[in-house]
Structure formats: C-alpha cells, structure tokens
mmCIF file of C-alpha atoms and ligand atoms in Angstrom:
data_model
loop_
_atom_site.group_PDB
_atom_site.id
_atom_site.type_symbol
_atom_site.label_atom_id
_atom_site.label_comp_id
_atom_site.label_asym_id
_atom_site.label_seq_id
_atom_site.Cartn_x
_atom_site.Cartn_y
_atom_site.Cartn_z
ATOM 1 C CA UNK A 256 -11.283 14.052 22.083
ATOM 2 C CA UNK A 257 -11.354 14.195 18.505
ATOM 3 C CA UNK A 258 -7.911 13.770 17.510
ATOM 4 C CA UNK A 259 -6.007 14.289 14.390
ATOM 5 C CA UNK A 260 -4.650 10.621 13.650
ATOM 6 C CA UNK A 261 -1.375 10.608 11.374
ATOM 7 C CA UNK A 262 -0.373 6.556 12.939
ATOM 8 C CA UNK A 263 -1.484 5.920 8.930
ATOM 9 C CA UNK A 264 -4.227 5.935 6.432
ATOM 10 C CA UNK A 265 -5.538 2.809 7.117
ATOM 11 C CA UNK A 266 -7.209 4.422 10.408
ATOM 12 C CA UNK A 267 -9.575 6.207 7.750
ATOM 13 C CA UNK A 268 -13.061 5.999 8.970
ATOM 14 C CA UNK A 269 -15.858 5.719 5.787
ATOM 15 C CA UNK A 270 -17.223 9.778 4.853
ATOM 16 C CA UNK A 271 -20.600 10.229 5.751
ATOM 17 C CA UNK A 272 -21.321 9.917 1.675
ATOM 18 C CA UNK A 273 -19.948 6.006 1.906
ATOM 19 C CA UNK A 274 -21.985 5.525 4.969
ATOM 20 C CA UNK A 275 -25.702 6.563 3.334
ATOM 21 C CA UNK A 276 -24.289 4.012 0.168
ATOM 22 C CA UNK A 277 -23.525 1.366 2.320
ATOM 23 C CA UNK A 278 -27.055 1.537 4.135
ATOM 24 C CA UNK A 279 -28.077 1.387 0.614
ATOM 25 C CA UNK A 280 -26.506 -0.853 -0.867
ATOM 26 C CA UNK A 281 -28.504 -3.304 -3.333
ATOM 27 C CA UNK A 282 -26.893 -6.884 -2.719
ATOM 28 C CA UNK A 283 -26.776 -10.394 -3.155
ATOM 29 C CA UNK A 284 -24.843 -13.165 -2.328
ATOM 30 C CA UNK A 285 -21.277 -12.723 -3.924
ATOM 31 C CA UNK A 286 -19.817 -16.049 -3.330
ATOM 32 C CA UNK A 287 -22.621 -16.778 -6.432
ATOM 33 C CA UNK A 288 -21.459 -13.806 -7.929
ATOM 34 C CA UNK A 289 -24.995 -11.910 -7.744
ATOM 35 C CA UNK A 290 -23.812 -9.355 -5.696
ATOM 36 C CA UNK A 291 -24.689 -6.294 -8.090
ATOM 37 C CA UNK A 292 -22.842 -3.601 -6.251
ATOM 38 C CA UNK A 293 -19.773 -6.030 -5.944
ATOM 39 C CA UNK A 294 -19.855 -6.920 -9.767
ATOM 40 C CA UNK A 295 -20.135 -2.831 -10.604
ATOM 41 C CA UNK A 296 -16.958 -2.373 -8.160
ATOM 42 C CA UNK A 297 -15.132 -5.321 -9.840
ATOM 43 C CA UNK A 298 -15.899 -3.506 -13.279
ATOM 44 C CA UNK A 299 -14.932 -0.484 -12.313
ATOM 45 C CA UNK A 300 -11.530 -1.573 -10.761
ATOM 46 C CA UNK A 301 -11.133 -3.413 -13.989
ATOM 47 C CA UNK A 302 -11.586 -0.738 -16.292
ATOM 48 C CA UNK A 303 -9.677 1.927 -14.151
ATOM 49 C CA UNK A 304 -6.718 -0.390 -13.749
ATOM 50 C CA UNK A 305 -6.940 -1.449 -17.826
ATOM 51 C CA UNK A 306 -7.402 -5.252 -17.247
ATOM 52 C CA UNK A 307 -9.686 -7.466 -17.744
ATOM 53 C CA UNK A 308 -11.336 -8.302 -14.402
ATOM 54 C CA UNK A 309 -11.262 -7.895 -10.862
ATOM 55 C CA UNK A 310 -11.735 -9.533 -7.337
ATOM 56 C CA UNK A 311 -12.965 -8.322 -4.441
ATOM 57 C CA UNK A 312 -10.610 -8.803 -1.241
ATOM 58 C CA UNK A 313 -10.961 -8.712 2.255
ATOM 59 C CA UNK A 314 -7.302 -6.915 2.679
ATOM 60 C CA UNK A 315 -4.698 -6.245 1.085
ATOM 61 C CA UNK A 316 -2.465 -9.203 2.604
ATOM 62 C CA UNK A 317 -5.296 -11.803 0.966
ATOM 63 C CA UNK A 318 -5.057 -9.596 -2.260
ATOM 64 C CA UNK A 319 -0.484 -10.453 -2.173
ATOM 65 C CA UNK A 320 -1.034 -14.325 -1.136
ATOM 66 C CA UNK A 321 -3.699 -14.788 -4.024
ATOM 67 C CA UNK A 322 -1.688 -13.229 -6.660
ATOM 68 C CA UNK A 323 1.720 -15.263 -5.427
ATOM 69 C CA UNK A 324 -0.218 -18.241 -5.005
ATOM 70 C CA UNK A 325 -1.651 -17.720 -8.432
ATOM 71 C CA UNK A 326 1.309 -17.344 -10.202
ATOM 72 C CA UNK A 327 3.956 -19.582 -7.842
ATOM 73 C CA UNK A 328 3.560 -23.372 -7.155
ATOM 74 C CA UNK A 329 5.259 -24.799 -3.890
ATOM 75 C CA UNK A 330 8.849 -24.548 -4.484
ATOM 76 C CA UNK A 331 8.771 -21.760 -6.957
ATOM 77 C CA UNK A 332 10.596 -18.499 -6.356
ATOM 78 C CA UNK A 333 9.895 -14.787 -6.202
ATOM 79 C CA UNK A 334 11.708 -11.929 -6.284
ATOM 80 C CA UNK A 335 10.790 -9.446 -3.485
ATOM 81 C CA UNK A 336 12.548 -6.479 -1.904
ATOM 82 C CA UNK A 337 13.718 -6.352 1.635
ATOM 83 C CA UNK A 338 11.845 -4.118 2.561
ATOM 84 C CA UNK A 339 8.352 -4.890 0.683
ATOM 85 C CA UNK A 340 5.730 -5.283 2.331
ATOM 86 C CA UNK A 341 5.126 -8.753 1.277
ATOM 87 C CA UNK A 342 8.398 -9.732 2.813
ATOM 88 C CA UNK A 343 8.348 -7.844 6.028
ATOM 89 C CA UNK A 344 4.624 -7.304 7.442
ATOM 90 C CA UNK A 345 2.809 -10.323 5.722
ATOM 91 C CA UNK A 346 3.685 -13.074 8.244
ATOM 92 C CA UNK A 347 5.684 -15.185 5.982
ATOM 93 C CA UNK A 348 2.310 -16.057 4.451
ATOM 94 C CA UNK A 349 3.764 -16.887 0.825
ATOM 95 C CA UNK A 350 5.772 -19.436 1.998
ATOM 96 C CA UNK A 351 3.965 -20.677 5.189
ATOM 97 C CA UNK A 352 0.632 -21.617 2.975
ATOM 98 C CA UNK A 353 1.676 -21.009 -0.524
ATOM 99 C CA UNK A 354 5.402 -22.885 -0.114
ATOM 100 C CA UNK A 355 6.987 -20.106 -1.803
ATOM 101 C CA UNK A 356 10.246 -19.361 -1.644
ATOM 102 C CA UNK A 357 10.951 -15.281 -1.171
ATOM 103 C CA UNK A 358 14.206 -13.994 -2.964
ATOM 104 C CA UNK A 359 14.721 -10.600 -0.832
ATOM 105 C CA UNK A 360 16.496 -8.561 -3.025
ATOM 106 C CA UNK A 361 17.859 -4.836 -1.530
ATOM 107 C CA UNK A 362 15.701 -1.915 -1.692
ATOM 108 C CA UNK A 363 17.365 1.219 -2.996
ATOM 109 C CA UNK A 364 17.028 4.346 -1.227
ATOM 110 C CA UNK A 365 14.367 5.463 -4.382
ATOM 111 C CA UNK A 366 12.168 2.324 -3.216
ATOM 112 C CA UNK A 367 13.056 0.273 -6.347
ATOM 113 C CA UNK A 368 15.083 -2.867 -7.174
ATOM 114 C CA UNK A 369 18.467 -2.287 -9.410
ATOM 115 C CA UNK A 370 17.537 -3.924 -12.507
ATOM 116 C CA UNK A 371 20.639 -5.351 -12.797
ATOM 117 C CA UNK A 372 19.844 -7.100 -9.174
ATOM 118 C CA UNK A 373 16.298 -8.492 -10.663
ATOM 119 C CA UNK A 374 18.240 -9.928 -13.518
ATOM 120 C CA UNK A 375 21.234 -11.483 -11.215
ATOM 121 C CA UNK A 376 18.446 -12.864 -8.785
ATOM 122 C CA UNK A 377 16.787 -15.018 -11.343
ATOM 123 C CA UNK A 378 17.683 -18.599 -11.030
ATOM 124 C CA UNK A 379 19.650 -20.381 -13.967
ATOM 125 C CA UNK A 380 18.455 -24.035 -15.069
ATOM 126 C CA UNK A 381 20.180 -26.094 -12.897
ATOM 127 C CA UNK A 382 19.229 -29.206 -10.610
ATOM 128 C CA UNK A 383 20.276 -27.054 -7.676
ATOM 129 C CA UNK A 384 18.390 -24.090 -7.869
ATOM 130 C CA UNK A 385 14.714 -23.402 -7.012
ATOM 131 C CA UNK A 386 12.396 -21.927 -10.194
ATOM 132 C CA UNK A 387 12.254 -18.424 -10.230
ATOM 133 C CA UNK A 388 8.419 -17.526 -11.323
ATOM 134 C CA UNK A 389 7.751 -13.584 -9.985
ATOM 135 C CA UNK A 390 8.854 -10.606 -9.787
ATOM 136 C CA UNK A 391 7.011 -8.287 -6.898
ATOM 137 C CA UNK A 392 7.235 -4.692 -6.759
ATOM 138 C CA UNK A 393 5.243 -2.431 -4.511
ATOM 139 C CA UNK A 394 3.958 1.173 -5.501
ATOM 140 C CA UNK A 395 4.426 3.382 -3.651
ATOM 141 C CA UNK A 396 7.144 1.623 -1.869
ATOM 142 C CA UNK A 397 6.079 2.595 2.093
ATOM 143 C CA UNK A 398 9.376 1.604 3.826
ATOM 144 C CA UNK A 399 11.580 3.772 1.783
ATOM 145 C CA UNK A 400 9.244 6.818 2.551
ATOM 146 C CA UNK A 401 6.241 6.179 0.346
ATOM 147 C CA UNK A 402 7.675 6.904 -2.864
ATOM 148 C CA UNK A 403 6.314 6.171 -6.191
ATOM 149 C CA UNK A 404 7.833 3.685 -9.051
ATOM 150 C CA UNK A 405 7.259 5.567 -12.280
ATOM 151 C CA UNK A 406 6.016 4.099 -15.731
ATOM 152 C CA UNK A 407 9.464 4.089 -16.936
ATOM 153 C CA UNK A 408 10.794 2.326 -14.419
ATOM 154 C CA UNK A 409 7.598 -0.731 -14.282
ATOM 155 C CA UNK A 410 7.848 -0.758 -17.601
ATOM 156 C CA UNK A 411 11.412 -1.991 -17.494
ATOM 157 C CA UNK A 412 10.746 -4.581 -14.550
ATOM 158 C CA UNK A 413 8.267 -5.666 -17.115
ATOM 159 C CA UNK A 414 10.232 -6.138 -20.121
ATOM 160 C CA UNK A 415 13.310 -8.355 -17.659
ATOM 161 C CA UNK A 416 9.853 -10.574 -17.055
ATOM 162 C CA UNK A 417 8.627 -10.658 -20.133
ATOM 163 C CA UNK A 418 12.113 -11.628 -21.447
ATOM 164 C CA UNK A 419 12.936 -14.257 -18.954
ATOM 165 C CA UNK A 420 9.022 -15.940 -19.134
ATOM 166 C CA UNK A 421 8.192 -14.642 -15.448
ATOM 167 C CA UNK A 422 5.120 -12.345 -14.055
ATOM 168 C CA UNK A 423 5.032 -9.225 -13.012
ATOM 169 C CA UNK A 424 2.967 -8.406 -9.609
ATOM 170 C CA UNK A 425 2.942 -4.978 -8.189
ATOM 171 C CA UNK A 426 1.542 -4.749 -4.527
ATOM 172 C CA UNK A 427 -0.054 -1.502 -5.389
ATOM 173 C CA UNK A 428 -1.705 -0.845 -1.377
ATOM 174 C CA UNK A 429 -1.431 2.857 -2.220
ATOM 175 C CA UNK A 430 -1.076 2.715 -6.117
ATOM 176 C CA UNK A 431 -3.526 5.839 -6.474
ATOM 177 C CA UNK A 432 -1.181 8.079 -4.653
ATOM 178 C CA UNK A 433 1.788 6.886 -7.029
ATOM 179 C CA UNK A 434 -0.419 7.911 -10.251
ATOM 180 C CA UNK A 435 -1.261 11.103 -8.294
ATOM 181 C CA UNK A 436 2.125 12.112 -7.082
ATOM 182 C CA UNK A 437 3.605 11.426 -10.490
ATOM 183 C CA UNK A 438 0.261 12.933 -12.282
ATOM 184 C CA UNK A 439 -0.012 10.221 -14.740
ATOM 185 C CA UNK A 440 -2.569 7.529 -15.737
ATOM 186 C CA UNK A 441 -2.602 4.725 -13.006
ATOM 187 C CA UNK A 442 -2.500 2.607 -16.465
ATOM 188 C CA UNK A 443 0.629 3.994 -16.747
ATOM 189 C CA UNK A 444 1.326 2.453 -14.072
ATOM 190 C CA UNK A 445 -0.256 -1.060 -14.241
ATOM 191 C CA UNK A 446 0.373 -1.336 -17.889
ATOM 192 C CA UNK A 447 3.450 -3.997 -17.575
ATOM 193 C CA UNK A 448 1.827 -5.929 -14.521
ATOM 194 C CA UNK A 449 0.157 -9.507 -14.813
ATOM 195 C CA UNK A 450 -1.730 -8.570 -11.544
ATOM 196 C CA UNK A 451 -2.045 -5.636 -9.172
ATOM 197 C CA UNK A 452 -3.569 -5.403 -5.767
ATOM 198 C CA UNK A 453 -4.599 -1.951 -4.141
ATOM 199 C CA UNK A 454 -6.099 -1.402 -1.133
ATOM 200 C CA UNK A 455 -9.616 0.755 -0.699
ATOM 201 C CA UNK A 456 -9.244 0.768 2.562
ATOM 202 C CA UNK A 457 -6.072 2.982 3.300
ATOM 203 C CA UNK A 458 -5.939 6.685 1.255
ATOM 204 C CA UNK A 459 -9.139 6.169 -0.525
ATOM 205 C CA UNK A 460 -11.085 5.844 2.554
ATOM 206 C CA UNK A 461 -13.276 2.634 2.668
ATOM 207 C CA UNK A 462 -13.473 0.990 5.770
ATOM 208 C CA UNK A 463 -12.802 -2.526 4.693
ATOM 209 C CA UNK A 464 -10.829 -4.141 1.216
ATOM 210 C CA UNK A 465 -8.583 -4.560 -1.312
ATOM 211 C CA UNK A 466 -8.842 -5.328 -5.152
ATOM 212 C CA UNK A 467 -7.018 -7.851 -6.811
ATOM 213 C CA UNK A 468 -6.920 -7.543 -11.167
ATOM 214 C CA UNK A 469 -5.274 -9.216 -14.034
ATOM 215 C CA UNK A 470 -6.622 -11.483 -16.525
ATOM 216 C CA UNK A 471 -9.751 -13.280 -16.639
ATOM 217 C CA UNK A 472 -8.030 -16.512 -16.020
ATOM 218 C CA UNK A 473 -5.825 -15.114 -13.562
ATOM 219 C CA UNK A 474 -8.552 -13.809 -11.660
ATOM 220 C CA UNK A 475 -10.997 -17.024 -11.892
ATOM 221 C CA UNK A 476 -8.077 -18.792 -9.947
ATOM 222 C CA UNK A 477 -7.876 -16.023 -7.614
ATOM 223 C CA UNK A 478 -11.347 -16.592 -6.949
ATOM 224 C CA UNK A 479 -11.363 -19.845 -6.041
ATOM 225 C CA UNK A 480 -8.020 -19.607 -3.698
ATOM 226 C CA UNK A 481 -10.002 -16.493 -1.894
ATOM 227 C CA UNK A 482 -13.275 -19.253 -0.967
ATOM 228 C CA UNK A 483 -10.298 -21.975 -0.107
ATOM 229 C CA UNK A 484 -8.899 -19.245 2.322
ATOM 230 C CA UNK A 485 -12.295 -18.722 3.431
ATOM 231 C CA UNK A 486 -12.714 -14.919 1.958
ATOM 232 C CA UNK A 487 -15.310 -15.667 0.170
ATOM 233 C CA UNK A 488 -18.453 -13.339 1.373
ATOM 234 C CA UNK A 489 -22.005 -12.884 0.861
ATOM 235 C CA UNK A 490 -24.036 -9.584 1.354
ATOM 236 C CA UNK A 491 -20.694 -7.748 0.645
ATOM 237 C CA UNK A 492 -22.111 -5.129 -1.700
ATOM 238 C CA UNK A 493 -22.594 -3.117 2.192
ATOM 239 C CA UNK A 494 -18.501 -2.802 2.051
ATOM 240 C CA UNK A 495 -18.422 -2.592 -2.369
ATOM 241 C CA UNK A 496 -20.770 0.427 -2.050
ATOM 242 C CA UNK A 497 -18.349 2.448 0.198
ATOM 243 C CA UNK A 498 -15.545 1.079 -2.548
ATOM 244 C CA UNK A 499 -17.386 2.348 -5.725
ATOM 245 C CA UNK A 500 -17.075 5.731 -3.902
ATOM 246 C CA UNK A 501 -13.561 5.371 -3.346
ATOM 247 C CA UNK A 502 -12.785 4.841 -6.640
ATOM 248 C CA UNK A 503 -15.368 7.819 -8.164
ATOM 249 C CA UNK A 504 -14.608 10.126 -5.381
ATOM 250 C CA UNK A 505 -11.668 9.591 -3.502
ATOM 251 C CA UNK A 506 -8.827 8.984 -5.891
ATOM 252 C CA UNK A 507 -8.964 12.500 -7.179
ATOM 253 C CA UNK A 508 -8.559 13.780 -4.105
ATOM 254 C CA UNK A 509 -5.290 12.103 -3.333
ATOM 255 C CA UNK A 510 -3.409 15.246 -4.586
ATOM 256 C CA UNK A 511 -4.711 17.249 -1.390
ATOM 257 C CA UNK A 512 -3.507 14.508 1.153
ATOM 258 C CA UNK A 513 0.305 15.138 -0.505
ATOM 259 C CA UNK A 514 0.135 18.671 -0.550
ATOM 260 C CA UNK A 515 -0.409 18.332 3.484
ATOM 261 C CA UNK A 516 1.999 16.242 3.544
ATOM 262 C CA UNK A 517 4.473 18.976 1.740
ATOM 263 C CA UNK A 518 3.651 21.296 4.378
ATOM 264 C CA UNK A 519 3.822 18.997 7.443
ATOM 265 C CA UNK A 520 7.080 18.232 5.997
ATOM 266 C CA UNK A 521 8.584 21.684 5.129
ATOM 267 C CA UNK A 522 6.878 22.609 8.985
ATOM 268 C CA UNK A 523 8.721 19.926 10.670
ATOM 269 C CA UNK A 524 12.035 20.482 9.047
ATOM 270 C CA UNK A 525 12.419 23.844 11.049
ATOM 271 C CA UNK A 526 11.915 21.971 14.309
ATOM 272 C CA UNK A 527 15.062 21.708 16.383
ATOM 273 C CA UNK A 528 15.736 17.745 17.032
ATOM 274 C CA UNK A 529 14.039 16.072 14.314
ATOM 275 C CA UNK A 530 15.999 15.255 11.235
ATOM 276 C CA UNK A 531 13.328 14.816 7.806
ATOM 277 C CA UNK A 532 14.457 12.281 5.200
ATOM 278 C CA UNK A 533 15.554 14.027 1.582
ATOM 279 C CA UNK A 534 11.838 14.476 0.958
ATOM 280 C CA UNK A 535 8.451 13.890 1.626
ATOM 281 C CA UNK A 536 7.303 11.980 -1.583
ATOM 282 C CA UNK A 537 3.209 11.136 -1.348
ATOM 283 C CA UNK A 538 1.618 11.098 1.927
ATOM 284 C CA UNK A 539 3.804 10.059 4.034
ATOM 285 C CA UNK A 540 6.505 11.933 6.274
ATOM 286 C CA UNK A 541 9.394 10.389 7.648
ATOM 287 C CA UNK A 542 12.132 11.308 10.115
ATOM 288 C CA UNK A 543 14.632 10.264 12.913
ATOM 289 C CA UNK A 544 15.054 11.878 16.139
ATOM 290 C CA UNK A 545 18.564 13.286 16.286
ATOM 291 C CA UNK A 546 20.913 12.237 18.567
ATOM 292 C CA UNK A 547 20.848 15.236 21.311
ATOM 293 C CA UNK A 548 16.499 14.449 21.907
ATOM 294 C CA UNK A 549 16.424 12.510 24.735
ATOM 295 C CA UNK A 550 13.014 11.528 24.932
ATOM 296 C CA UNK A 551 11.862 8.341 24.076
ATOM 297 C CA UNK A 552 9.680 7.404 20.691
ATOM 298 C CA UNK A 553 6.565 6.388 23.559
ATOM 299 C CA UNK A 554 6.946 9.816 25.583
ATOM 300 C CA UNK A 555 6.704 11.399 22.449
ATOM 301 C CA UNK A 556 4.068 9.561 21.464
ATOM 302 C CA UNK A 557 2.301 10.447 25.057
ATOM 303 C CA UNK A 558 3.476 13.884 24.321
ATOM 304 C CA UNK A 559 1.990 14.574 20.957
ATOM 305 C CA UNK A 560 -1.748 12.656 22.024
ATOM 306 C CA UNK A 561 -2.244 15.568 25.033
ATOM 307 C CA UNK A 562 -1.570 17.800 22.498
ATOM 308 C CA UNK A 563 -4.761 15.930 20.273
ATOM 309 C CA UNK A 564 -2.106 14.096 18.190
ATOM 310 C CA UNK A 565 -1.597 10.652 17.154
ATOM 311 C CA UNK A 566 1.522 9.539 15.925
ATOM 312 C CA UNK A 567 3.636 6.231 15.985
ATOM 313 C CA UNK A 568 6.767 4.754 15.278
ATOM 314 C CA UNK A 569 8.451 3.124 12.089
ATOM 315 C CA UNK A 570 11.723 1.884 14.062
ATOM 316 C CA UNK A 571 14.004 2.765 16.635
ATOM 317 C CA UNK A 572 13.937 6.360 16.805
ATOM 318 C CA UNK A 573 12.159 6.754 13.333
ATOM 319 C CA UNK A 574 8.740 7.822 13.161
ATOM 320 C CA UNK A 575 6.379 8.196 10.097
ATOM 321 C CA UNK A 576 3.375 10.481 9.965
ATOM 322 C CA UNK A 577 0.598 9.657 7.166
ATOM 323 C CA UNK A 578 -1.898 11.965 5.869
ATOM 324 C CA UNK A 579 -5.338 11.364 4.819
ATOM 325 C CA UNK A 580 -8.850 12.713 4.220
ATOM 326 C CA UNK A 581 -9.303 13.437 7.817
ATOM 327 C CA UNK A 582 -5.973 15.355 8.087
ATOM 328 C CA UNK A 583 -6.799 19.327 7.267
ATOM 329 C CA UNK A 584 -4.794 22.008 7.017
ATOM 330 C CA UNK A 585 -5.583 23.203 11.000
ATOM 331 C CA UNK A 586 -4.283 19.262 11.992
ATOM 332 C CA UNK A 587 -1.097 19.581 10.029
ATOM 333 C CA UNK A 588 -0.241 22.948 11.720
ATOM 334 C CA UNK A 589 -1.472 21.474 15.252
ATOM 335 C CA UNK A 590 1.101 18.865 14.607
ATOM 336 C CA UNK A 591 4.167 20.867 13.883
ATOM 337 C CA UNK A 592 3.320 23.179 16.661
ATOM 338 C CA UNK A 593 3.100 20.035 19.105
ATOM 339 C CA UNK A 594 6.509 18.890 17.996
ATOM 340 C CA UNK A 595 7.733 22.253 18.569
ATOM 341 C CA UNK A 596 6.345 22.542 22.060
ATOM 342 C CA UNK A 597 7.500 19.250 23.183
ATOM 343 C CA UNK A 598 11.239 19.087 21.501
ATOM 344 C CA UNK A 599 11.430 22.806 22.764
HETATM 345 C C1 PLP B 289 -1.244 -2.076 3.926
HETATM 346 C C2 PLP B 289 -0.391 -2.708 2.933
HETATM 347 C C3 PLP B 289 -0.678 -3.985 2.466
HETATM 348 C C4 PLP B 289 -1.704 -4.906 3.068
HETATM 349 O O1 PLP B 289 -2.947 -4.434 3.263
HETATM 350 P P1 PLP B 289 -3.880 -4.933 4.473
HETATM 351 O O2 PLP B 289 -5.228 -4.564 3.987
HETATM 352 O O3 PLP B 289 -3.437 -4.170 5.678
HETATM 353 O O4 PLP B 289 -3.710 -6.402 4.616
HETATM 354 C C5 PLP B 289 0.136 -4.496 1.460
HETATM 355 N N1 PLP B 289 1.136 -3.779 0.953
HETATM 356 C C6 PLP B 289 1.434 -2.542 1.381
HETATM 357 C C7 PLP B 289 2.561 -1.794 0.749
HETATM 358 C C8 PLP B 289 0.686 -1.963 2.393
HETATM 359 O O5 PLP B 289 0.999 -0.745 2.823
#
C-alpha cells in the first residue's frame, strides 16, 4: 500500500531527480577532502547560510555534539531549553562524551527562551558555579509546534552572547521552513549565530545528513571531532549529490509543505474530538484528543493506517502530523476524512 506518511519529514524518501545525481555523483575520498561533490555542497551551505565554511554530517545529532563540543570544554555550561531537542531526544550526548553541563531553561509557549531567563541563567564568577559558555536555540522549535524564531528575536539572543563573551548555536534541523514561514532570508536568520546545524535529510528531502557552519576555525575543529567520532566518510559525494539538490531545489518548495499543513489544520479543527493547538505554524500539526474520545493513541494509529494513513504520537494523548514533499493535496484530505470516519 502506498501510504501517505505524516509520522514526520524525516521519513522523506530521495525524488527520483536526487536518485539519477546520486548514481552520478563524481567523488573522492572526503576524509582527504577530495570529494568534489562534497566540497561544492559545503560551499554552497556556506554561502546560503552567510558563513564562512561548512561540514558535512552524518545527522543532525553529530551536527549538535560537534558544535557543543566545539565551543564547551568538560565542565563548561550551556544554556538549552527544556524542550530542545538537544536536551530531550539527543541521549544526553553533550554531557555523556562532551562533559557538558546542560542548563534547561523553560520553553515558552512561542518556542523561545525569555531573554530575561537567558540572562538570569548565566553563571556569575564564583568558585561555586560551573562556566557558562553557550547559548542553544533551535529553529523552528519542534516541541512547541514547529514554530519559527524570527530575526528579531536571534538577533537579541545574539547581542545577551555577544555581551556576556558566550556563543550562539542554533540547532536549525528545519531552519529552511523558519526562513520560509517567516518569508525572510535564512541569513536573517543565521546572522547572530557562531554555528548552525540543519538537517538535509528531514523537509528538504535527502535521504541521509546534516550541515554544520560557522567559521573557518570553528569548522576545522569540527572536522576533526567528526573523524574522532568516527563520521568521517569517504565516497560520500553519492549522499552530497542528493544534498546539492536539496539546497537548489527543495528549499523553495518549503512554502507548499506549510500551506498543506494550513489546510490539514483548518480540516481537522472541524472534527468532533480532536482539539488543534492555537495554530499550525510550518509543517507541522499538533493536537490532543479531548477528553470524551475514548480510543487509545495506538487504535488510532491502527485506525488511520487501514485508512492508508500514517500517523504517530508526540505524548500521551498528543499527536503531531508533519507534512512533506510526499504529502499532496489528495493525502491531506484522505487524512481529515480518516479522522472523521474513525472519531465519528
Ligand atoms: C531531527 C532533529 C535533530 C537531529 O537530527 P538527526 O539527523 O535525526 O540526528 C536535531 N534537532 C531537531 C530540532 C530535530 O528535529
């Protein structure tokens, strides 16, 4: 069965275009940096992001530990939110190999961090305290229903760094549908970051990686941390190909994905039993089963796939749908209809 699969956009397999590049690809061996088609996606990433190089990850989780091992020494602190994904879904990796020490600090419902709870977070000088180092941020922030940090905002994040001699990483896994969703520059966006990581791999469509960029020293160091984690590949230009496509092709397209997103949205709020959040901000959809459903998140799951569906849960009776290139119009109207049918 070919069904429509809304579990998230990581389950994005490669268009037929990436495919043909991939089988391709010109290539070399990357870990001596003669990959061509790796070097042109590194470039490219560069440029796009405005900074002055780029690295080529295996995922997005490699992409956060680089950056916070960059920038943090064991025993440093940084400043994440609760509900980041570098706090929740990384497996304690920044302070399990990187002995950093995570300052959660509460997500507001927008997805960002009150500036005035960055500033109270960072540690004074005293024999106490640990060394506060990093501020993270995450763009769009997935948790609080994929919703995008604007250039105001970073910028501000940025300037309580700059002022108190700490860097600024943004996990940017879906930083493309941020710039989309608030039609501006992903510059804009990147502009008061030491280092940004986004992933190829989710809404742009590329089976496999992340890019990590900052400066050229930042990014040397990332570059040997990736080969001491062992991410250091060879013939990788087959997986940079489908990449370079991403970035020509796909993050134009982003704008589409949202607009289904709208409309699964604004199609799900008239179904009896299912309670949207205040809005569906990028591609994501989120919502809670009200209290009178009394099916379970798995038969509603089992529901919605013999109905050609796949959908999951965030969280006890909370479910989020994703949309993505392989989501059309026909697959967002199959969906509300299912939920209809089954919560009937
Ligand atoms: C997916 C994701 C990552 C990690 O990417 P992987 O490639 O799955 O390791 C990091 N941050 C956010 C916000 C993500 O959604």
């Amino acid at each position: 069965m070919n069904y429509i699969d809304l579990r998230s956009d990581t389950v994005t397999k490669p268009s037929p275009e990436m495919r043909e590049a991939m089988a391709e690809a010109e290539v070399g061996d990357d870990v001596y940096m003669d990959d061509p088609t790796v070097n042109a996606l590194q470039e490219k990433a560069a440029s796009m992001l405005g900074k002055q190089d780029a690295l080529f990850v295996p995922s997005g989780t490699m992409g956060n530990l680089l950056a916070l091992l960059v920038h943090c020494q064991r025993g440093d602190e940084a400043i994440v939110g609760e509900k980041s994904h570098i706090y929740l879904n990384e497996a304690g990796g920044m302070s399990a190999l990187g002995g950093i020490f995570p300052h959660p600090v509460m997500n507001q419902a927008d997805g960002t961090l009150a500036l005035e709870d960055i500033r109270a977070s960072i540690q004074t000088e005293d024999v106490h305290h640990t060394i506060t180092r990093l501020i993270c941020i995450e763009n769009t922030q997935n948790v609080c229903g994929g919703i995008p940090l604007t250039a105001e905002y970073t910028a501000q994040v940025g300037k309580i760094a700059k002022e108190n001699g700490l860097s600024l990483h943004i996990d940017g896994a879906r930083i493309f549908n941020a710039a989309a969703a608030l039609h501006v520059d992903v510059k804009d966006l990147t502009a008061p970051a030491d280092s940004v990581m986004f992933c190829l791999s989710k809404g742009l469509v590329a089976p496999v990686g992340s890019m990590l960029v900052g400066t050229s020293k930042f990014i040397a160091r990332a570059r040997h941390l990736r080969k001491m984690l062992g991410g250091g590949m060879r013939q990788v230009g087959v997986l940079a190909a489908a990449g370079l496509i991403s970035l020509e092709k796909m993050t134009g397209r982003l704008g589409q994905d949202h607009a289904r997103a709208k409309n699964l949205f604004e199609g799900l709020k008239q179904v009896q039993g299912l309670r949207l959040d205040a809005r569906s901000s990028s591609n994501m959809v989120y919502f809670d089963l009200a209290d009178h459903v009394k099916l379970t998140e798995d038969e509603i799951i089992a529901e919605m796939k013999k109905r050609g569906v796949l959908v999951d849960w965030a969280g006890v009776r909370r479910f989020r749908l994703v949309t993505h290139y392989w989501v059309d119009d026909a697959g967002v109207e199959k969906t509300i209809k299912g939920f209809a049918e089954i919560l009937k």
